[in-house]
mmCIF file of C-alpha atoms in Angstrom:
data_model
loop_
_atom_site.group_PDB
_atom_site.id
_atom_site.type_symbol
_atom_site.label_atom_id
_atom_site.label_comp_id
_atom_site.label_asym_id
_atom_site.label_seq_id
_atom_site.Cartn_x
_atom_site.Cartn_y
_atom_site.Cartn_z
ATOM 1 C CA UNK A 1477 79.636 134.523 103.747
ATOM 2 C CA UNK A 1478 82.976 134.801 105.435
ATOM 3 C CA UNK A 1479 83.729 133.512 109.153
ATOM 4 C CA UNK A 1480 86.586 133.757 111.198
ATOM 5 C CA UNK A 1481 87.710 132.597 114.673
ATOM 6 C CA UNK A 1482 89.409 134.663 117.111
ATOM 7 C CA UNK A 1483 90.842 134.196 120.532
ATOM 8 C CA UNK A 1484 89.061 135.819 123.523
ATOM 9 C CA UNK A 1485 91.513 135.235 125.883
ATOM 10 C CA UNK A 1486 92.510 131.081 126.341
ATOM 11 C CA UNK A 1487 88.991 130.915 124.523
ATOM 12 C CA UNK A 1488 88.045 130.417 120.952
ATOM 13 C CA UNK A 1489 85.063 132.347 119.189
ATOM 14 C CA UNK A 1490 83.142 131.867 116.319
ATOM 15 C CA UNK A 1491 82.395 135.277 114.254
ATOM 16 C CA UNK A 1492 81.086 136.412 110.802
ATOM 17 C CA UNK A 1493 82.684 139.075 108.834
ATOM 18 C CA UNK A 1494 80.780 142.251 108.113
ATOM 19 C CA UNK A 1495 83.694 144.314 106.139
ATOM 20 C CA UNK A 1496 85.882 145.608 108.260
ATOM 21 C CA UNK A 1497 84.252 144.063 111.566
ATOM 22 C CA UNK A 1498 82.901 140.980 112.823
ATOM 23 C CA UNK A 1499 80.056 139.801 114.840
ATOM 24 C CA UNK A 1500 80.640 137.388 117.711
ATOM 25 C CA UNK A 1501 77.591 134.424 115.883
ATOM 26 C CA UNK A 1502 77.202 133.078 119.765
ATOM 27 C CA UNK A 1503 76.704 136.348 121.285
ATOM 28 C CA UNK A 1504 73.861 137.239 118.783
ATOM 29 C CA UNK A 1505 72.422 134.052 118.144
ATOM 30 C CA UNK A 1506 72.850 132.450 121.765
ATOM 31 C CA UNK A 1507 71.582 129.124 120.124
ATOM 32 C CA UNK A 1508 74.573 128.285 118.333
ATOM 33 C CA UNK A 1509 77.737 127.349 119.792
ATOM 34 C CA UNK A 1510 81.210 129.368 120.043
ATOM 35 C CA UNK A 1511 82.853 126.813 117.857
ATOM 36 C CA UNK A 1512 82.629 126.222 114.289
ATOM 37 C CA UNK A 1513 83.397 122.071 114.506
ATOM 38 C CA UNK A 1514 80.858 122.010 117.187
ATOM 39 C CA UNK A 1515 78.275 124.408 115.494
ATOM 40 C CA UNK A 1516 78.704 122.271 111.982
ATOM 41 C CA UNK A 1517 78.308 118.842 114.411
ATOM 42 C CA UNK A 1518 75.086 119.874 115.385
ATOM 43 C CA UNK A 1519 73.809 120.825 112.004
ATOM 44 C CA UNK A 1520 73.558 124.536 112.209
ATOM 45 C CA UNK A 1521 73.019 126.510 109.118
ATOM 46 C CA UNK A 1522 75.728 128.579 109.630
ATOM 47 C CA UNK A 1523 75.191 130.765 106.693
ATOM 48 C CA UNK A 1524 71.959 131.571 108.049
ATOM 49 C CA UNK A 1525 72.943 131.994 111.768
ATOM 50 C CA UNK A 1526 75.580 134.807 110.202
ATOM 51 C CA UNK A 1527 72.776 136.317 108.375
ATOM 52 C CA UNK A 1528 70.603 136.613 111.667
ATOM 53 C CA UNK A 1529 74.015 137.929 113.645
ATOM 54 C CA UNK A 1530 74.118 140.420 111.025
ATOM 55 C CA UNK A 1531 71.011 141.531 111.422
ATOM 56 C CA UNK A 1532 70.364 141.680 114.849
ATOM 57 C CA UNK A 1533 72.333 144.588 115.905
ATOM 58 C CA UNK A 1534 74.854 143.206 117.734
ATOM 59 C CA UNK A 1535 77.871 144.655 118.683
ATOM 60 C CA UNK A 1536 80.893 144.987 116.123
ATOM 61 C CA UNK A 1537 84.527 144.298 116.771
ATOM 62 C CA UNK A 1538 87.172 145.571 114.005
ATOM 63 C CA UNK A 1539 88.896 142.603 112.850
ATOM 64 C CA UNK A 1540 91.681 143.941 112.618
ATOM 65 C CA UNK A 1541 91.679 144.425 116.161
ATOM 66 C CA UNK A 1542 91.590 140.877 117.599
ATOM 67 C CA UNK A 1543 93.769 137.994 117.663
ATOM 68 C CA UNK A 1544 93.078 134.776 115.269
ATOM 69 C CA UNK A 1545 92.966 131.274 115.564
ATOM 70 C CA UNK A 1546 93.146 128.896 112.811
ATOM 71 C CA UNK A 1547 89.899 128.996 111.491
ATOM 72 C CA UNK A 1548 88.752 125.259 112.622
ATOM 73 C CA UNK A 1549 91.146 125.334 115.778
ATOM 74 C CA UNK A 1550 90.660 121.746 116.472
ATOM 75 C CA UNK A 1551 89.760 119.515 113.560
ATOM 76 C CA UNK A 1552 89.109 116.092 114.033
ATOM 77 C CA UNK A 1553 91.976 115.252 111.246
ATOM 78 C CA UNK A 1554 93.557 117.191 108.832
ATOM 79 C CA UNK A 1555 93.753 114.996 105.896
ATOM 80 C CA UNK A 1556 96.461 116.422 103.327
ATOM 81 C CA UNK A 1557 97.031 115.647 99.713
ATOM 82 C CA UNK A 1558 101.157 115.774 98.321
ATOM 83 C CA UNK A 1559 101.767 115.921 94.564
ATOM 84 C CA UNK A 1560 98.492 117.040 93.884
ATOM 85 C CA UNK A 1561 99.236 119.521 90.515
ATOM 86 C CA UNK A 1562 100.684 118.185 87.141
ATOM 87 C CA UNK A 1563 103.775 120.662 87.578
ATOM 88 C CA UNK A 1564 104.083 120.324 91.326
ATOM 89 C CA UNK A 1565 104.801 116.463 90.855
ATOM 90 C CA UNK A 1566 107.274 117.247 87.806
ATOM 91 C CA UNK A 1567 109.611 119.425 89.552
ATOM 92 C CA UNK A 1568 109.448 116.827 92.089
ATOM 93 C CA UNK A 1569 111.099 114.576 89.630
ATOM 94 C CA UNK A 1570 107.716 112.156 89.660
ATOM 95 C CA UNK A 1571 104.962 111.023 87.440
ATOM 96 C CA UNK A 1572 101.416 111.499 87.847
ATOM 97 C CA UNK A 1573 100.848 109.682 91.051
ATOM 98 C CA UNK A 1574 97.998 106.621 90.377
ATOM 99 C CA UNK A 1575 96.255 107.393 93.891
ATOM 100 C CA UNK A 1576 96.780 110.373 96.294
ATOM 101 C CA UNK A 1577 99.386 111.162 98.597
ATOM 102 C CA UNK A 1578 97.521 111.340 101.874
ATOM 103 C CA UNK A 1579 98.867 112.172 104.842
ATOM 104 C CA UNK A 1580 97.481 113.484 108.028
ATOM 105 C CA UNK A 1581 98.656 116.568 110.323
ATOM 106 C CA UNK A 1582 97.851 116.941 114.009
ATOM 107 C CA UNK A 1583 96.105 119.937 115.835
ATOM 108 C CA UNK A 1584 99.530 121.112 117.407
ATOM 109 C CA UNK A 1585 100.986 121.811 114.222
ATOM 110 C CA UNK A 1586 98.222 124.270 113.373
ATOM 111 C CA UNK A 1587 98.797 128.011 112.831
ATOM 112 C CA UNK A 1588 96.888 131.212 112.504
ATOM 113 C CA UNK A 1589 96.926 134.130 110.083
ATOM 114 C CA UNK A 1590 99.255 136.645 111.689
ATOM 115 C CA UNK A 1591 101.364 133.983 113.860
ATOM 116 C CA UNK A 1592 104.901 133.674 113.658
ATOM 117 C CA UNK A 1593 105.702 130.284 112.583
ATOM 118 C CA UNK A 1594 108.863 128.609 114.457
ATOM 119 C CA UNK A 1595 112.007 127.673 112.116
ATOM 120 C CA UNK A 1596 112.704 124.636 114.158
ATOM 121 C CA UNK A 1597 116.336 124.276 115.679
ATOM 122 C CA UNK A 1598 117.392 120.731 113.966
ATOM 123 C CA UNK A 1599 116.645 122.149 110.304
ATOM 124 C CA UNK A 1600 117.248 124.977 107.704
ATOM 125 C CA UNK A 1601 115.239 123.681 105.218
ATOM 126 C CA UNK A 1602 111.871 125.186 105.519
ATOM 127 C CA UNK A 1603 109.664 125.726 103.288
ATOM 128 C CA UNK A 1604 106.295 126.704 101.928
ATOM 129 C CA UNK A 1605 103.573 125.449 100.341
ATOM 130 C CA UNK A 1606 99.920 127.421 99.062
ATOM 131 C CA UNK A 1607 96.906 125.555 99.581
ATOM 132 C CA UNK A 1608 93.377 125.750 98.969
ATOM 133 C CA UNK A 1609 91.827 123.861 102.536
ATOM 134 C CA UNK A 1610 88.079 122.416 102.686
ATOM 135 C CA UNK A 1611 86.306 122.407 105.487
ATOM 136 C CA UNK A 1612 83.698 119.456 105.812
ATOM 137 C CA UNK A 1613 80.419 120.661 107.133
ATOM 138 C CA UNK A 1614 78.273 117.351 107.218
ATOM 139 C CA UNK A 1615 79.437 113.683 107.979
ATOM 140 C CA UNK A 1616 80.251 111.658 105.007
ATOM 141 C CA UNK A 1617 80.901 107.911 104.229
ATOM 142 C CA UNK A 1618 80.703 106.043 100.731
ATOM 143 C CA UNK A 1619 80.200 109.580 98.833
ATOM 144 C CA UNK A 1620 79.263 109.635 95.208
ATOM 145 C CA UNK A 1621 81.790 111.841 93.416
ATOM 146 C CA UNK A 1622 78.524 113.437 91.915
ATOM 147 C CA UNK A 1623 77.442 114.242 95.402
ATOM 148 C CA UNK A 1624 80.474 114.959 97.125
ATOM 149 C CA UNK A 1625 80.366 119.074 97.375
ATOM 150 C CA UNK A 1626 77.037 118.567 99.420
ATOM 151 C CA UNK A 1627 79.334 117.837 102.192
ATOM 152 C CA UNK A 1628 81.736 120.828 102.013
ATOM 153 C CA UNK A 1629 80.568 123.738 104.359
ATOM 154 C CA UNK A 1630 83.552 126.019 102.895
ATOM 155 C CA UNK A 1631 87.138 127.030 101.754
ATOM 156 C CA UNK A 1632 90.428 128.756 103.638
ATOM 157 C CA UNK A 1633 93.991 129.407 102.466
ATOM 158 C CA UNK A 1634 96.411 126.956 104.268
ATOM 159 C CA UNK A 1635 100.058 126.634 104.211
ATOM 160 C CA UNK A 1636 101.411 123.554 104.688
ATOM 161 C CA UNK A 1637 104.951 124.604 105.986
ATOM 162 C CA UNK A 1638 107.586 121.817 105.277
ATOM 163 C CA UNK A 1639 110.536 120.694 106.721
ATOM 164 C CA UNK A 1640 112.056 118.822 104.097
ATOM 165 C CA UNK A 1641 114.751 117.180 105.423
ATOM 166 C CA UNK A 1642 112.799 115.515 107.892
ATOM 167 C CA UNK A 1643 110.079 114.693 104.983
ATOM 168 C CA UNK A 1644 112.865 112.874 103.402
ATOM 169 C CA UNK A 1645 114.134 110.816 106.234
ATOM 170 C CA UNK A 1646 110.827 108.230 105.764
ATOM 171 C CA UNK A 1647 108.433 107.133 103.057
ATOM 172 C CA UNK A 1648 106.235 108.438 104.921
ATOM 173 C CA UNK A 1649 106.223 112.598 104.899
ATOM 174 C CA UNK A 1650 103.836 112.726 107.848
ATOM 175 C CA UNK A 1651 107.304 113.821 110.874
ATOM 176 C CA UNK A 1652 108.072 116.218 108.364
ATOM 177 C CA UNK A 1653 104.810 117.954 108.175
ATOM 178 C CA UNK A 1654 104.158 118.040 111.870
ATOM 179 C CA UNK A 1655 106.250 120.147 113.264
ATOM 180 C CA UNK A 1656 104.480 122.727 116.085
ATOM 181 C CA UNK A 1657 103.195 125.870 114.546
ATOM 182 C CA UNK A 1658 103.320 124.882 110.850
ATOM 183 C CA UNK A 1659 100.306 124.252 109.022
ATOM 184 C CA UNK A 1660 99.117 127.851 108.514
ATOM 185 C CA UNK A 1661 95.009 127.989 107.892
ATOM 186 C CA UNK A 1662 92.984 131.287 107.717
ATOM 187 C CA UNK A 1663 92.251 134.076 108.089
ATOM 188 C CA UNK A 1664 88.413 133.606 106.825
ATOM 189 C CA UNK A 1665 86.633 130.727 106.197
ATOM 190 C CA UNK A 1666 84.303 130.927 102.653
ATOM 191 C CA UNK A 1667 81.037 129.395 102.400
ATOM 192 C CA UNK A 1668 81.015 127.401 99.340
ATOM 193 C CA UNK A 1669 77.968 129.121 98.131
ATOM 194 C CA UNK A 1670 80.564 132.199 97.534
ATOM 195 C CA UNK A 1671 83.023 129.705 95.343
ATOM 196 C CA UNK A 1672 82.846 128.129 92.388
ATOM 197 C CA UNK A 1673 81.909 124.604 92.668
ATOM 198 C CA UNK A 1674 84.480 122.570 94.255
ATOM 199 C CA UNK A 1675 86.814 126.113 94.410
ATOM 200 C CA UNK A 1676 87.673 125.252 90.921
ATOM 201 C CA UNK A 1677 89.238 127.870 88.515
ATOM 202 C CA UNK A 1678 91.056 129.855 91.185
ATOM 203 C CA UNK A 1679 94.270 131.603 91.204
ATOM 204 C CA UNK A 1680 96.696 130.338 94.054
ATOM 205 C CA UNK A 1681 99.689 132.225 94.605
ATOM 206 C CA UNK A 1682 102.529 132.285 97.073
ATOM 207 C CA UNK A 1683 104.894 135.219 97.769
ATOM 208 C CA UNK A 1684 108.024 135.756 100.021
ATOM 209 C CA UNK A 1685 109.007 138.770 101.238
ATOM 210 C CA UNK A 1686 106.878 140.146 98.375
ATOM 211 C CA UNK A 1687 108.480 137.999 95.404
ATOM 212 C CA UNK A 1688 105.776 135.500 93.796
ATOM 213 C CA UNK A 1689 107.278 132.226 94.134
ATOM 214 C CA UNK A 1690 104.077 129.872 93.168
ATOM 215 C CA UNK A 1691 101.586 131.256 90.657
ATOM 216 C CA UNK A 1692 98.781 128.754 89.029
ATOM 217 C CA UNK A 1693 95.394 127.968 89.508
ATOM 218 C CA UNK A 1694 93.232 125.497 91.505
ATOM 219 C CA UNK A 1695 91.937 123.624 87.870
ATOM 220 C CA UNK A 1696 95.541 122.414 87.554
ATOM 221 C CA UNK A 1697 94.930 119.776 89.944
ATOM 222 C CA UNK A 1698 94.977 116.252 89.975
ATOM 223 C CA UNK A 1699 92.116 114.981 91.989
ATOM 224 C CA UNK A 1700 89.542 118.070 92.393
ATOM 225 C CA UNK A 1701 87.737 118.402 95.264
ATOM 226 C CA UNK A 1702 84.664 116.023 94.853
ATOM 227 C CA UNK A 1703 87.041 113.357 93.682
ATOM 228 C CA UNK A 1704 89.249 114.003 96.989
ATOM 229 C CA UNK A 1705 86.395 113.451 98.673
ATOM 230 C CA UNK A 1706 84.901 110.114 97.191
ATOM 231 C CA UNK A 1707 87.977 108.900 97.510
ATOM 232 C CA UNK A 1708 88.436 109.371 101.005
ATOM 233 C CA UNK A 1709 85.401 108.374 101.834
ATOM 234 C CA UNK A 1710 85.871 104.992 100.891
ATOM 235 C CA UNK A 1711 88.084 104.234 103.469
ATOM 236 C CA UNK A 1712 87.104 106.355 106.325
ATOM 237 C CA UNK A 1713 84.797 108.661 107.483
ATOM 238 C CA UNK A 1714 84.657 112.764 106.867
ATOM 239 C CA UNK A 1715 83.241 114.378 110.141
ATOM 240 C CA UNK A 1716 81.711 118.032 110.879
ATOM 241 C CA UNK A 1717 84.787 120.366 111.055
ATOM 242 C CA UNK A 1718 87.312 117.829 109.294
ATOM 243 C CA UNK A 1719 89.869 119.532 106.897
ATOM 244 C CA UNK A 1720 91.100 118.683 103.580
ATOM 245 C CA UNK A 1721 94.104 120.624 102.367
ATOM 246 C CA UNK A 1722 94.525 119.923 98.618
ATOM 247 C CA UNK A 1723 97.451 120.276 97.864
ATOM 248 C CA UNK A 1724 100.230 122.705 96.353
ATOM 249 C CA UNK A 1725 101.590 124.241 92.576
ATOM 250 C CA UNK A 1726 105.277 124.326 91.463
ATOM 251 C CA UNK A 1727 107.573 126.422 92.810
ATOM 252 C CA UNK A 1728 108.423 125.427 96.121
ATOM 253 C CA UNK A 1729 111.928 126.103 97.474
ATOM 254 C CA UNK A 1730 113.340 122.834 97.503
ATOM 255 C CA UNK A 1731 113.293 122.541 94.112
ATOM 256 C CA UNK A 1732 114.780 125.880 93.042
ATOM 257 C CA UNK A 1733 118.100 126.334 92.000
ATOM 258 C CA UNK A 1734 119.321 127.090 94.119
ATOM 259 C CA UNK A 1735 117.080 125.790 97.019
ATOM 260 C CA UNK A 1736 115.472 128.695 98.611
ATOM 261 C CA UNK A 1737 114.594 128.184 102.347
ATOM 262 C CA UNK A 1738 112.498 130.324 104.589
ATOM 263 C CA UNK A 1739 114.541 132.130 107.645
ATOM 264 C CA UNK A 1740 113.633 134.283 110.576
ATOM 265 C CA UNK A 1741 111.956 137.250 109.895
ATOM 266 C CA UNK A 1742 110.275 136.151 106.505
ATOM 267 C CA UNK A 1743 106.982 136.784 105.467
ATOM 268 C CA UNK A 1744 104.986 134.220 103.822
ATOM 269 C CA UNK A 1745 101.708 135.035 102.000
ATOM 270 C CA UNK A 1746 99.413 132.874 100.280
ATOM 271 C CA UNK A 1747 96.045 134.398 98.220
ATOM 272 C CA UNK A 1748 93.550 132.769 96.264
ATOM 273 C CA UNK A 1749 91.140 134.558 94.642
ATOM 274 C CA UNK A 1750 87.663 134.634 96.519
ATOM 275 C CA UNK A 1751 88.937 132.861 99.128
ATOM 276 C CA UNK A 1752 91.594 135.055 101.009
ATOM 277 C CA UNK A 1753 95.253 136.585 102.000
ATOM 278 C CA UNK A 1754 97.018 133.939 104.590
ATOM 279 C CA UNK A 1755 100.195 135.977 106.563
ATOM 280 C CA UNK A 1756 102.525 134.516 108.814
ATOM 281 C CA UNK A 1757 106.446 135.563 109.356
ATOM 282 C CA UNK A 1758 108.959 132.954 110.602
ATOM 283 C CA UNK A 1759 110.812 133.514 113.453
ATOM 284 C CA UNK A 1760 113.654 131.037 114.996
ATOM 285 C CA UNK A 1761 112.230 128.348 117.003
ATOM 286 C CA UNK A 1762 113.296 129.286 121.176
ATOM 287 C CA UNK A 1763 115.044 127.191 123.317
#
């Protein structure tokens, strides 16, 4: 089952997709809340509630007719992985990392499908990055790898704009990744019952301005999804709503030769099979 979440007015609404139109899950199914992080807090079968919205005859809106939001708009964290894919870290002139590259992205630096993202004023060097994103449904501490898809509730494109220059300034990548309006997630939201296990065996592309720029497939990465997940859950704890973006495939534009770096009026797409197309264009960031 797909979900998305659009903006009605300054508020945020939880929907499920029914082809070409969507169903507002709160408006049919007044039980469960407007918000997907709140709805998964409170332990709401969400596949189910989208099955009764479905069925209830309630009113459809074309999707193509409202405005998104990301599709969790406010995670608690956004835990993402760097280096993640065997040919990702060799272009990056590095070995197999021994442990994950974690690093965390705030809420502000969250975008929609559709949204312009800002080319910020201090840097030219901006650039993409296809992701497959989980989305935790259920809280989770000390997870088994063996048991560690339990706790996904689904999958979403993200695109984990970069600005490299300011990635490279620190150790740490964390200002570089944080800039406002850069961390693309959407449009839908997958249930993991749609996927295979652990979104495993999918093809992830990237494409600017039409050209394919990454092409490979979610197996090719280091830590899969249920190791992720064990290992984060050693140290800290995975909440309802959380996000784990898993990192991205060669072919980024720093390390092309030359360097190719996004500019305004791009358009950046990233697709991965079952899960979704992710569309945002880059404009200049305004004074």
């Amino acid at each position: 089952m797909k979900f998305v979440t659009y903006r009605n007015g300054t508020e945020n609404r939880l929907a499920v997709v029914d082809g070409e139109n969507i169903v507002d899950i709160n408006r049919a199914v007044p039980a469960v809340p407007a918000d997907v992080r709140t709805a998964l807090a409170a332990g709401i079968d969400l596949v189910a509630a989208g099955r009764r919205a479905l069925e209830s005859g309630a009113a459809r809106q074309l999707l193509a007719g409202v405005a998104l939001a990301p599709v969790v708009p406010e995670p608690g964290k956004t835990v993402c992985l760097g280096l993640n894919y065997y040919d990702h870290a060799a272009e990056s002139g590095r070995e197999k990392p021994v442990y994950p590259w974690f690093f965390l992205r705030g809420t502000t630096s969250l975008l929609a499908h559709g949204e312009a993202s800002p080319r910020p004023r201090v840097s030219e060097k901006f650039d993409y990055e296809a992701e497959l994103a989980v989305v935790i449904g259920k809280r989770a501490r000390h997870v088994k790898r063996e048991d560690a898809l339990d706790y996904v509730f689904g999958y979403a494109c993200f695109n984990d704009i970069s600005v490299r220059d300011y990635q490279k300034r620190t150790p740490q990548w964390t200002i570089g990744k944080n800039f406002d309006r850069t961390g693309a997630l959407g449009p839908v939201l997958v249930s993991a019952d749609e996927l295979p296990a652990g979104g495993a065996g999918l093809s992830i592309r990237s494409r600017l301005n039409g050209q394919v720029m990454q092409d490979a497939n979610t197996k090719d990465m280091i830590w899969d999804v249920a190791e992720t997940i064990a290992l984060l859950t050693e140290c800290l704890t995975l909440e309802p709503g959380d996000v784990i973006a898993m990192g991205t495939p060669a072919g980024v534009g720093q390390s092309r030769t030359p360097p190719v770096w996004m500019k305004a009026g791009d358009t950046i797409e990233v697709e991965i099979e079952g899960v979704g197309l992710l569309r945002n264009t880059i404009e200049d960031e305004q004074p």
